[in-house]
Coordinates of C-alpha atoms and ligand atoms in Angstrom, one line a residue:
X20 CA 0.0 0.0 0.0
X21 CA 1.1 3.4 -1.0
X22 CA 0.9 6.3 0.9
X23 CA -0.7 9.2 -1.4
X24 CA -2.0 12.8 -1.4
X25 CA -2.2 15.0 2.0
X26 CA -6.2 15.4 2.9
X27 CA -6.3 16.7 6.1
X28 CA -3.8 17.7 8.7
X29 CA -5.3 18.2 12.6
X30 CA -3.8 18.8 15.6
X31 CA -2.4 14.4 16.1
X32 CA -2.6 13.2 12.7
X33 CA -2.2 13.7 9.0
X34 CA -4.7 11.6 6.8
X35 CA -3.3 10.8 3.2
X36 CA -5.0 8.8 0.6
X37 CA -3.7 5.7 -0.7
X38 CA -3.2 3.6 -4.1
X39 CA -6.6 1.9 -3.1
X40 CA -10.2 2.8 -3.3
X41 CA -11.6 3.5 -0.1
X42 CA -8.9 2.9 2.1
X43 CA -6.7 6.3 3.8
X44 CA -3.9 6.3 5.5
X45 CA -4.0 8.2 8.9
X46 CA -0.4 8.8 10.3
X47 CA -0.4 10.0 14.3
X48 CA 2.0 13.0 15.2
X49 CA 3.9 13.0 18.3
X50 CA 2.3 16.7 18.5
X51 CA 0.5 17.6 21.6
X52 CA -2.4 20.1 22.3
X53 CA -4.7 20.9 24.9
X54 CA -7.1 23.7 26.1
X55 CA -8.5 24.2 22.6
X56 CA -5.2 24.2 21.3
X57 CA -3.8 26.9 23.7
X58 CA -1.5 24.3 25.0
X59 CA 1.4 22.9 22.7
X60 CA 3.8 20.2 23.2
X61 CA 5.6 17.3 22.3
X62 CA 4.6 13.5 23.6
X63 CA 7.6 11.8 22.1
X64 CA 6.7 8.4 20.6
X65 CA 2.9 9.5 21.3
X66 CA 2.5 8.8 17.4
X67 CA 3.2 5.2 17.9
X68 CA 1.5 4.4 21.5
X69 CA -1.9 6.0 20.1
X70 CA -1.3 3.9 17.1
X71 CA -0.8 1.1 18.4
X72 CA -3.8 1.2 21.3
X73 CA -5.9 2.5 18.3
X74 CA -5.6 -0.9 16.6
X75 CA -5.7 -3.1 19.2
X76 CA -8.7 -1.9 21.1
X77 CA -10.4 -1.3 17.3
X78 CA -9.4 -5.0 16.6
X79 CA -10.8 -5.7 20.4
X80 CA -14.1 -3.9 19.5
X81 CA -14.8 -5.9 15.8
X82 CA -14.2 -9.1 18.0
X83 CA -17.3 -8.2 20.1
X84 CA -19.3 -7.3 16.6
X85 CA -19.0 -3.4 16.7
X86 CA -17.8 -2.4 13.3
X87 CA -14.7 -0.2 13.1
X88 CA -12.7 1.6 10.0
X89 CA -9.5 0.1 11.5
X90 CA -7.9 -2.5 8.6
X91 CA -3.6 -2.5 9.3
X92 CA -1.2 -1.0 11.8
X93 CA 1.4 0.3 9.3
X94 CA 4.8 1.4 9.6
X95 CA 4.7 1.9 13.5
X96 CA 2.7 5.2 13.6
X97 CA 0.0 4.9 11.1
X98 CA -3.1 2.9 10.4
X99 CA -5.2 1.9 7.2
X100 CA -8.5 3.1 7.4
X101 CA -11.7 2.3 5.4
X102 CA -12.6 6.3 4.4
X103 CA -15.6 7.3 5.5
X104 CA -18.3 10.0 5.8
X105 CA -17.6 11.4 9.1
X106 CA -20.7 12.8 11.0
X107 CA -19.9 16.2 12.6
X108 CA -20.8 15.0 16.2
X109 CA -18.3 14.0 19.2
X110 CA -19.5 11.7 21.3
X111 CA -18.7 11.8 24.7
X112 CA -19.4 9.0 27.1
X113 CA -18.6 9.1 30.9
X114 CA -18.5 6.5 33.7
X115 CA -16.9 8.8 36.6
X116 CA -16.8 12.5 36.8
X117 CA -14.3 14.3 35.3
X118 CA -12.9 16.8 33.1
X119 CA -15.5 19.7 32.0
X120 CA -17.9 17.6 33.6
X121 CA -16.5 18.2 37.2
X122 CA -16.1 22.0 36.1
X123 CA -19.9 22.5 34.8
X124 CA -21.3 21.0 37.7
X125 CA -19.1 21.3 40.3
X126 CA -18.8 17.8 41.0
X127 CA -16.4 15.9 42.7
X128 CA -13.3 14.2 40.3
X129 CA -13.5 10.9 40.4
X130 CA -17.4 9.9 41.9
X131 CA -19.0 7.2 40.4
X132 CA -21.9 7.6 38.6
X133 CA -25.0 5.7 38.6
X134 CA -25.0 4.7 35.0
X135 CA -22.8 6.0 32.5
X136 CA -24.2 9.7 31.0
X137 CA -23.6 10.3 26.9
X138 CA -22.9 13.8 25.4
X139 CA -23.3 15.4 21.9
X140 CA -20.6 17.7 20.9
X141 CA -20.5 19.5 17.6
X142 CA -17.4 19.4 15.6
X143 CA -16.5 23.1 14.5
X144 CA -13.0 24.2 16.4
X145 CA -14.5 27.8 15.3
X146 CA -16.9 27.6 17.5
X147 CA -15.2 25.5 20.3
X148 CA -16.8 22.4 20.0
X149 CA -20.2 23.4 21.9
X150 CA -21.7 20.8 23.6
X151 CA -25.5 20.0 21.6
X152 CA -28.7 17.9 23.6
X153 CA -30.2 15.3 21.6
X154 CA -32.7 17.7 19.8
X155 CA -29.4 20.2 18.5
X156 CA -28.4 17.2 16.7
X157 CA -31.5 16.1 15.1
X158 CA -33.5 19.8 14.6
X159 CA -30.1 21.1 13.5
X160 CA -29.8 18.0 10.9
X161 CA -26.3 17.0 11.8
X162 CA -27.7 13.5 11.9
X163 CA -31.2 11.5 11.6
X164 CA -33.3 9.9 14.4
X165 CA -32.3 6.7 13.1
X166 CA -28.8 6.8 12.9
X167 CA -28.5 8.8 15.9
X168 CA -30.6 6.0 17.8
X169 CA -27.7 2.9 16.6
X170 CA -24.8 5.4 17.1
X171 CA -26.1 5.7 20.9
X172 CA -26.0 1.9 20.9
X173 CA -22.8 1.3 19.7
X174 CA -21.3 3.8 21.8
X175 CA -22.9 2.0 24.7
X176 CA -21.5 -1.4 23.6
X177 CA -17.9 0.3 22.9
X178 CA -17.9 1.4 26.9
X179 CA -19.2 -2.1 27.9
X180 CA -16.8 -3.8 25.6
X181 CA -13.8 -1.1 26.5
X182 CA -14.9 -0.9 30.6
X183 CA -14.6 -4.9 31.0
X184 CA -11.2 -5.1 28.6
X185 CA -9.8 -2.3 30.8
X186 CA -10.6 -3.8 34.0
X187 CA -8.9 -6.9 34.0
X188 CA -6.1 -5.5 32.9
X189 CA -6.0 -2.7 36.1
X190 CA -7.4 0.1 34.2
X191 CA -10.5 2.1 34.9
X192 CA -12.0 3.8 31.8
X193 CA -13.5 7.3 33.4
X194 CA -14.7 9.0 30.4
X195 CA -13.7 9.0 26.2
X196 CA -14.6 10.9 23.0
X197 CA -16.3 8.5 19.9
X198 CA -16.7 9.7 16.2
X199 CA -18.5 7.9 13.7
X200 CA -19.1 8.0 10.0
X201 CA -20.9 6.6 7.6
X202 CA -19.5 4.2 4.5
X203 CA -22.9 3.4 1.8
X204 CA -25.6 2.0 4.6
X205 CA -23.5 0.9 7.3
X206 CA -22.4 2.9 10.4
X207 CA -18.5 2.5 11.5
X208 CA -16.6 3.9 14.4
X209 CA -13.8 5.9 13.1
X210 CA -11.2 7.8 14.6
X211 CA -8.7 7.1 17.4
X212 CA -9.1 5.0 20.9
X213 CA -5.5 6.4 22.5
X214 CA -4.4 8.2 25.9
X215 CA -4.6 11.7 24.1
X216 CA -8.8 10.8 23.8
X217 CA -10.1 8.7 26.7
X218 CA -9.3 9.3 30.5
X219 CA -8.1 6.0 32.0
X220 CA -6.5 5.8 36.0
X221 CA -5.1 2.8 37.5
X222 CA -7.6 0.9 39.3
X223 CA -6.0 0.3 42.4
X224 CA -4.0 3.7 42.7
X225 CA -6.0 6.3 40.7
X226 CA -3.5 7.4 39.4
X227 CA -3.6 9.4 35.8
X228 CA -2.1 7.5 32.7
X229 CA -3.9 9.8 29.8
X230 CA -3.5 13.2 28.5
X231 CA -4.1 14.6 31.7
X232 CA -0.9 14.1 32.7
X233 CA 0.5 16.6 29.5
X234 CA -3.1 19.2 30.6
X235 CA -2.1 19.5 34.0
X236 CA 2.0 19.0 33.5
X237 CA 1.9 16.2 36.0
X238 CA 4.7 15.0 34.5
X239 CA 6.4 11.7 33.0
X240 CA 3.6 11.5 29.9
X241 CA 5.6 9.3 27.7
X242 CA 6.0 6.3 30.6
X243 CA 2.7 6.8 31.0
X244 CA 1.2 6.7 27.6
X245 CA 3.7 3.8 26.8
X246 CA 2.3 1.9 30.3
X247 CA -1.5 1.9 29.5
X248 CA -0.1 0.7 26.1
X249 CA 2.1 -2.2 27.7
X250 CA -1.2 -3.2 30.0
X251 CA -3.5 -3.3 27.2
X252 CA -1.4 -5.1 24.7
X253 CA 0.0 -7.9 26.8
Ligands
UDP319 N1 -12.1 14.6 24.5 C1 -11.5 14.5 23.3 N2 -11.5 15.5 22.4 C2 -12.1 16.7 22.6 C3 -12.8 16.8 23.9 C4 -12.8 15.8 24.8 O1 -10.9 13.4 23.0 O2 -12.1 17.6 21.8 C5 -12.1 13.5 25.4 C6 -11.2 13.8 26.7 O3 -9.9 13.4 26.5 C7 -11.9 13.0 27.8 C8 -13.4 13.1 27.3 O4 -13.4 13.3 25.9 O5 -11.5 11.7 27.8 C9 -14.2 14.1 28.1 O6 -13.6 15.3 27.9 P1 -14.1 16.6 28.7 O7 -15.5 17.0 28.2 O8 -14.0 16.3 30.2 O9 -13.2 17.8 28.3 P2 -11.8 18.2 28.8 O10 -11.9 18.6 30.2 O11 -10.9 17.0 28.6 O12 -11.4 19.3 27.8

């Protein structure tokens, strides 16, 4: 496979197409930002962890019957992707309180909560990502009832799936970011499954082995992005 024409460069990857239809090429950057891109840094060999998580938790995902554009881990930092039709919604889904959640509501870090609580984000950096209910999405026609209703369920099955994967291996998944697409009928989960998108502690400790760690300069981010990796791939 042949890497082609640039697409689209963001703030962790460049997407390029490739000699075959249907398929892109989307190489991660060791490139770090944060705090709607306020923060810049450097997470050297970030490229490679997020990678390499990306593949095996997509590859851990299509085993439980979720479909995924993941096809090849290539050349270390990069992974063949079926192209799709990306839908301009985040999806964020949360199993402890954390992040902006924490902030907006003034809730404790860290408390459980009673079942896991799904949020709509619209993608437009312009406009800093604002957060949409269920009606923004569908009155606003950024997606239809129906494929709204089997997104929901897949990203319920991906924190299921993830949650239980995680756990044996002494990782609690608090909260991660989803984005879907669309390929002719069907409905695939794109994107990336890495440190830089989910928050994930150790279960015993708590203590912080994601992007939080580069946010909040708490120091050591490579060990710890190449630790979750080393748990999850063993
Ligand atoms: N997240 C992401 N991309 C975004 C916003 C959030 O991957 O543009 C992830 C983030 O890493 C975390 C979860 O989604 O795992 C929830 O993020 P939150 O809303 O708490 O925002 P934050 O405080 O991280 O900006």
């Amino acid at each position: 496979m042949r890497k082609g024409e640039l697409l689209y460069e963001g703030k962790a990857k460049r997407v390029f197409e490739t000699d075959a239809a249907g398929v892109l090429w989307a190489e991660f950057k060791d490139s770090a930002t944060a705090f709607d891109g306020v923060k810049k840094g450097t997470i050297k060999g970030k490229g490679v962890y997020n990678a390499t998580m990306s593949a095996k938790l997509f590859s851990v995902l299509e085993r439980a019957g979720i479909l995924t554009h993941f096809l090849e881990q290539v050349e270390g930092r990069s992974l063949l992707v079926r192209r799709l039709k990306m839908f301009p919604v985040e999806i964020v889904m949360r199993n402890k309180v954390a992040g902006s959640l924490a902030e907006r509501y003034g809730l404790g870090p860290g408390t459980e909560l009673k079942k896991p609580i799904l949020e709509y984000y619209l993608k437009a950096n312009a406009l800093h990502d604002p957060m949409m209910n269920r009606n923004h999405v569908l009155v606003l026609g950024y997606m239809t009832e129906r494929k709204l209703s089997h997104v929901e369920g897949e990203a319920a099955r991906v924190n299921r799936v993830l949650r239980n994967y995680m756990r044996r291996r002494g990782l609690e998944l608090v909260d991660f970011k989803l984005e879907f697409g669309e390929r002719g009928r069907k409905i695939y989960l794109g994107d990336e499954i890495s440190p830089d998108t989910c928050r994930i502690w150790d279960a015993a400790t708590g203590e912080v082995l994601d992007k939080d760690r580069f946010r909040f300069d708490l120091g050591a981010v490579e060990e710890h992005y190449e630790e979750v990796v080393r748990r999850l791939t063993a």
